[in-house]
Amino acid sequence: FKKEALYEICKTQGIRWHEDASNRDARFKRNRLRQLINAKSSDPKSPFNVDSLLRVCDTMQGHREYINQEVGRHLASSAKFDTSLGTVELAATVGKRGFPAWAVNAAVRERVLADVVSWVNCKGHPPELAHLQQLSKALDSYYDQPSVAKSVSAAGVTVIPPSSRHGWLFCRQAPRVGEIEPCKALALGASVVWDKRLVVSVSWPRSQLVDPVTWSLYSLDDAMRLWRGPISEHRNRLKLARKRLEPHMVQVTQPVVCIRIAGAGEAQTYPVLALGHTIESAPDMAVATGIDIDIRAL
């Protein structure tokens, strides 16, 4: 919009506006540039001609709308959003041009990566261009030399190269020891945001309750220091049962759910869910199997 048009809109709609006095202060470079542009804005031969600039804006808006449509189309056809793990899998099938369809066009690829990274890391702002270029470079390297592929981390997200089980897998970057504060002594029925990206709730039919019960959340690394034996045994049971286990880099980003039962004797705390599965070796399986645990992406 031309500035005169903005004034007119405010006047006709009865909207009060604020004039920033600092915008007239020539000590600031931005204002000196504004004054230079304004002096040339009505010159039809000037690159600062306002009508020419508005035409450029309209053209760029059309480009943006087209890219948005393409990004939406590719995310709908090529992306799998796992709301319980907070991960995204992008298709790795190579087309005629040597890349997956979503990665052929550089502008579309950049936006697809930006949307996926933002969804996984839940930071509320787009990733930096340098991080997107780092991820895009890893993509190029993989299709040049698949045999030397390795995971890459940027913008708080780890990207795992394709395998026979999955495509490009995006997950939260492995947390440092103690990075994620445990959530302790939560009441049944409560919901909590864990690691600023997963919403976790635990409920239980009250008719089954005998002793007071609370629940807690720990990162896998923190839980392993407290209950290494039960969790290691749990992992081995899952492997023997051929249960699906996520890659280790995904496992370490998932919460471990623990319950604390205050019985007649000493209160016990033990894990009841880890690695995405109920722990069958929990001390009180009747209690553990009655729990309803809901985990979803923020």
Coordinates of C-alpha atoms in Angstrom, one line a residue:
F1 CA 0.0 0.0 0.0
K2 CA 1.0 3.6 -0.5
K3 CA 1.3 5.5 2.8
E4 CA -1.4 7.9 1.7
A5 CA -3.7 5.0 1.2
L6 CA -3.0 3.7 4.8
Y7 CA -3.8 7.1 6.2
E8 CA -7.1 7.1 4.2
I9 CA -8.0 3.7 5.5
C10 CA -7.5 4.7 9.1
K11 CA -9.5 7.9 8.6
T12 CA -12.5 6.3 7.0
Q13 CA -12.5 3.4 9.5
G14 CA -12.1 5.6 12.5
I15 CA -8.8 3.9 13.5
R16 CA -6.3 5.8 15.6
W17 CA -2.7 5.5 14.6
H18 CA 0.7 6.4 16.1
E19 CA 3.4 8.4 14.5
D20 CA 6.9 7.3 15.6
A21 CA 8.9 10.5 16.0
S22 CA 12.2 8.6 15.6
N23 CA 11.3 7.9 12.0
R24 CA 12.1 11.6 11.2
D25 CA 15.5 11.5 12.9
A26 CA 18.2 11.7 10.2
R27 CA 20.8 10.4 12.6
F28 CA 19.5 6.9 11.8
K29 CA 20.6 5.3 8.5
R30 CA 17.2 3.8 7.9
N31 CA 15.6 7.2 7.9
R32 CA 18.2 8.7 5.6
L33 CA 17.5 5.8 3.2
R34 CA 13.7 6.5 3.5
Q35 CA 14.2 10.2 2.7
L36 CA 16.3 9.2 -0.3
I37 CA 13.6 6.8 -1.5
N38 CA 10.7 9.2 -0.9
A39 CA 12.5 11.9 -2.9
K40 CA 12.5 9.6 -5.9
S41 CA 9.2 7.8 -5.3
S42 CA 7.3 9.8 -7.9
D43 CA 10.0 9.7 -10.6
P44 CA 8.9 7.2 -13.3
K45 CA 12.5 6.5 -14.2
S46 CA 13.7 5.9 -10.6
P47 CA 14.2 2.3 -9.3
F48 CA 12.5 3.7 -6.2
N49 CA 9.3 4.7 -8.0
V50 CA 6.5 3.6 -5.7
D51 CA 4.2 2.2 -8.5
S52 CA 7.1 0.1 -9.8
L53 CA 7.9 -1.2 -6.3
L54 CA 4.2 -2.1 -5.8
R55 CA 4.2 -4.1 -9.0
V56 CA 7.3 -6.0 -7.9
C57 CA 5.4 -6.7 -4.6
D58 CA 2.4 -8.0 -6.4
T59 CA 4.6 -10.3 -8.6
M60 CA 6.5 -11.6 -5.6
Q61 CA 3.2 -12.3 -3.8
G62 CA 2.1 -14.4 -6.7
H63 CA 5.3 -16.4 -6.5
R64 CA 4.8 -16.9 -2.8
E65 CA 1.3 -18.1 -3.2
Y66 CA 2.4 -20.6 -5.9
I67 CA 5.2 -21.9 -3.6
N68 CA 2.8 -22.2 -0.7
Q69 CA 0.5 -24.3 -2.8
E70 CA 3.4 -26.5 -3.9
V71 CA 4.6 -26.9 -0.3
G72 CA 1.1 -27.9 0.9
R73 CA 0.8 -30.4 -2.0
H74 CA 4.1 -32.1 -1.2
L75 CA 3.5 -32.1 2.6
A76 CA 0.1 -33.8 2.0
S77 CA 1.6 -36.5 -0.3
S78 CA 5.1 -37.0 1.0
A79 CA 5.1 -36.2 4.8
K80 CA 3.9 -38.4 7.7
F81 CA 3.4 -36.5 10.9
D82 CA 3.6 -38.8 14.0
T83 CA 1.8 -36.8 16.6
S84 CA 2.6 -39.3 19.4
L85 CA 6.3 -39.2 18.8
G86 CA 6.6 -35.6 17.5
T87 CA 8.5 -36.9 14.4
V88 CA 8.0 -36.3 10.7
E89 CA 9.0 -38.8 7.9
L90 CA 9.5 -37.4 4.4
A91 CA 9.4 -39.6 1.4
A92 CA 12.8 -40.7 0.1
T93 CA 11.7 -42.3 -3.2
V94 CA 13.8 -40.8 -6.0
G95 CA 12.1 -39.5 -9.1
K96 CA 13.4 -38.9 -12.6
R97 CA 15.5 -35.9 -11.5
G98 CA 17.4 -37.8 -8.9
F99 CA 15.6 -36.4 -5.9
P100 CA 12.2 -37.0 -4.1
A101 CA 9.5 -34.8 -5.7
W102 CA 9.5 -32.4 -2.7
A103 CA 13.2 -31.8 -3.0
V104 CA 13.6 -31.1 -6.8
N105 CA 12.8 -27.4 -6.7
A106 CA 15.2 -25.4 -4.4
A107 CA 12.6 -22.9 -3.2
V108 CA 10.0 -25.6 -2.5
R109 CA 12.6 -27.8 -0.7
E110 CA 13.7 -25.0 1.5
R111 CA 10.1 -24.3 2.6
V112 CA 9.2 -27.9 3.1
L113 CA 12.3 -28.3 5.3
A114 CA 11.4 -25.1 7.2
D115 CA 7.8 -26.3 7.9
V116 CA 8.9 -29.7 9.0
V117 CA 11.7 -28.4 11.3
S118 CA 9.3 -25.9 12.8
W119 CA 6.8 -28.6 13.5
V120 CA 9.3 -30.8 15.2
N121 CA 11.2 -28.3 17.3
C122 CA 8.1 -26.3 18.4
K123 CA 10.2 -23.1 18.8
G124 CA 7.5 -20.8 17.4
H125 CA 9.7 -19.2 14.7
P126 CA 11.2 -20.4 11.4
P127 CA 14.7 -21.9 11.4
E128 CA 17.6 -19.8 10.2
L129 CA 18.5 -20.0 6.6
A130 CA 22.0 -21.3 7.4
H131 CA 20.4 -24.3 9.2
L132 CA 18.1 -25.0 6.2
Q133 CA 21.1 -24.9 3.9
Q134 CA 23.0 -27.3 6.2
L135 CA 20.1 -29.8 6.0
S136 CA 19.7 -29.3 2.2
K137 CA 23.5 -29.9 1.8
A138 CA 23.1 -33.2 3.7
L139 CA 20.3 -34.2 1.3
D140 CA 22.5 -33.5 -1.7
S141 CA 25.4 -35.5 -0.2
Y142 CA 23.2 -38.5 0.5
Y143 CA 22.0 -38.8 -3.1
D144 CA 25.6 -38.3 -4.3
Q145 CA 27.0 -41.0 -2.0
P146 CA 24.3 -43.0 -0.2
S147 CA 26.9 -45.4 1.2
V148 CA 28.4 -42.7 3.4
A149 CA 25.2 -41.2 4.7
K150 CA 25.0 -40.1 8.3
S151 CA 22.6 -38.1 10.5
V152 CA 22.8 -34.4 10.7
S153 CA 21.5 -32.0 13.3
A154 CA 20.6 -28.3 13.0
A155 CA 18.0 -26.0 14.5
G156 CA 17.4 -28.4 17.4
V157 CA 16.4 -31.2 15.0
T158 CA 18.2 -34.4 13.9
V159 CA 17.6 -35.8 10.4
I160 CA 18.1 -39.5 10.0
P161 CA 18.9 -40.7 6.5
P162 CA 16.5 -43.2 4.8
S163 CA 16.6 -46.9 5.6
S164 CA 14.6 -49.9 4.6
R165 CA 12.1 -49.0 7.4
H166 CA 11.7 -45.3 6.9
G167 CA 12.3 -42.3 4.7
W168 CA 13.9 -39.1 5.8
L169 CA 13.2 -39.1 9.6
F170 CA 13.1 -35.8 11.5
C171 CA 13.2 -35.9 15.3
R172 CA 14.1 -33.6 18.2
Q173 CA 17.9 -33.4 18.6
A174 CA 19.1 -35.7 21.4
P175 CA 18.8 -33.8 24.7
R176 CA 21.8 -33.2 26.9
V177 CA 22.0 -34.9 30.3
G178 CA 19.7 -32.9 32.6
E179 CA 18.5 -30.6 29.8
I180 CA 14.8 -31.7 30.3
E181 CA 13.5 -31.1 33.8
P182 CA 11.5 -34.0 35.1
C183 CA 7.8 -33.4 35.8
K184 CA 7.0 -35.0 39.2
A185 CA 4.0 -35.7 41.5
L186 CA 1.3 -35.0 38.8
A187 CA -2.3 -35.8 39.6
L188 CA -4.2 -38.4 37.6
G189 CA -6.1 -36.7 34.9
A190 CA -3.7 -33.8 34.6
S191 CA -2.0 -32.8 31.3
V192 CA 1.5 -31.4 31.1
V193 CA 3.6 -30.0 28.3
W194 CA 6.9 -31.9 28.3
D195 CA 10.0 -30.6 26.7
K196 CA 8.0 -27.7 25.2
R197 CA 6.7 -30.0 22.4
L198 CA 4.7 -33.0 23.7
V199 CA 1.4 -32.9 25.6
V200 CA 1.2 -35.9 28.0
S201 CA -1.8 -36.9 30.1
V202 CA -2.3 -39.9 32.4
S203 CA -5.7 -41.1 33.6
W204 CA -7.0 -44.1 35.4
P205 CA -10.6 -45.4 36.2
R206 CA -11.1 -44.2 39.7
S207 CA -13.0 -47.4 40.6
Q208 CA -9.7 -49.3 40.3
L209 CA -7.8 -47.0 42.7
V210 CA -7.1 -48.3 46.1
D211 CA -4.0 -46.3 47.2
P212 CA -3.1 -42.7 46.2
V213 CA -1.3 -42.5 42.9
T214 CA 0.7 -39.8 41.2
W215 CA 2.8 -39.9 38.0
S216 CA 6.0 -38.3 36.7
L217 CA 7.9 -37.8 33.4
Y218 CA 11.6 -38.3 32.8
S219 CA 13.8 -38.2 29.8
L220 CA 15.2 -41.6 28.8
D221 CA 18.7 -40.8 30.0
D222 CA 17.5 -39.6 33.4
A223 CA 15.2 -42.6 33.8
M224 CA 18.0 -45.0 32.9
R225 CA 20.1 -43.7 35.8
L226 CA 17.2 -44.5 38.1
W227 CA 15.8 -47.7 36.6
R228 CA 18.4 -49.0 34.3
G229 CA 17.6 -52.7 35.1
P230 CA 13.8 -52.6 34.3
I231 CA 14.2 -50.4 31.2
S232 CA 17.0 -52.5 29.8
E233 CA 15.0 -55.7 30.4
H234 CA 12.0 -53.9 28.8
R235 CA 14.1 -53.2 25.7
N236 CA 15.3 -56.8 25.4
R237 CA 11.7 -58.1 25.8
L238 CA 10.5 -55.8 22.9
K239 CA 13.3 -57.1 20.7
L240 CA 12.6 -60.7 21.4
A241 CA 8.9 -60.1 20.7
R242 CA 9.9 -58.3 17.5
K243 CA 8.0 -55.2 18.5
R244 CA 8.6 -52.1 16.4
L245 CA 11.3 -50.0 18.0
E246 CA 12.1 -46.5 16.8
P247 CA 15.7 -45.6 16.0
H248 CA 17.8 -44.8 19.0
M249 CA 18.0 -41.1 18.2
V250 CA 14.2 -41.1 18.4
Q251 CA 14.0 -43.2 21.5
V252 CA 16.2 -40.7 23.5
T253 CA 13.7 -37.9 22.7
Q254 CA 10.7 -39.6 24.1
P255 CA 9.4 -39.4 27.7
V256 CA 9.4 -42.2 30.2
V257 CA 6.2 -42.3 32.3
C258 CA 6.5 -43.4 35.9
I259 CA 3.9 -43.9 38.6
R260 CA 4.2 -43.6 42.4
I261 CA 1.9 -45.6 44.6
A262 CA 1.6 -44.6 48.2
G263 CA 0.5 -47.9 49.8
A264 CA 0.4 -49.1 53.3
G265 CA 4.2 -49.6 53.2
E266 CA 6.9 -47.5 51.6
A267 CA 5.8 -45.6 48.5
Q268 CA 7.1 -47.1 45.3
T269 CA 8.0 -45.3 42.0
Y270 CA 8.6 -47.3 38.9
P271 CA 8.4 -46.8 35.1
V272 CA 5.3 -48.1 33.3
L273 CA 6.0 -46.8 29.8
A274 CA 9.3 -46.4 27.9
L275 CA 10.4 -46.7 24.3
G276 CA 6.8 -46.2 23.3
H277 CA 5.5 -49.4 24.9
T278 CA 4.1 -50.4 28.3
I279 CA 6.7 -52.0 30.5
E280 CA 5.5 -55.6 31.1
S281 CA 7.9 -56.2 34.0
A282 CA 6.3 -53.3 36.1
P283 CA 5.9 -54.5 39.7
D284 CA 2.1 -54.2 39.6
M285 CA 0.9 -55.1 36.1
A286 CA -2.7 -54.9 37.1
V287 CA -2.1 -51.2 37.9
A288 CA 0.1 -50.6 34.9
T289 CA -2.3 -52.0 32.3
G290 CA -5.2 -49.9 33.7
I291 CA -3.4 -46.7 32.9
D292 CA -4.5 -44.6 29.9
I293 CA -1.5 -42.6 28.7
D294 CA -1.9 -40.1 25.9
I295 CA 1.0 -38.4 24.2
R296 CA 0.6 -36.0 21.3
A297 CA 2.6 -33.3 19.7
L298 CA 2.1 -29.7 20.8

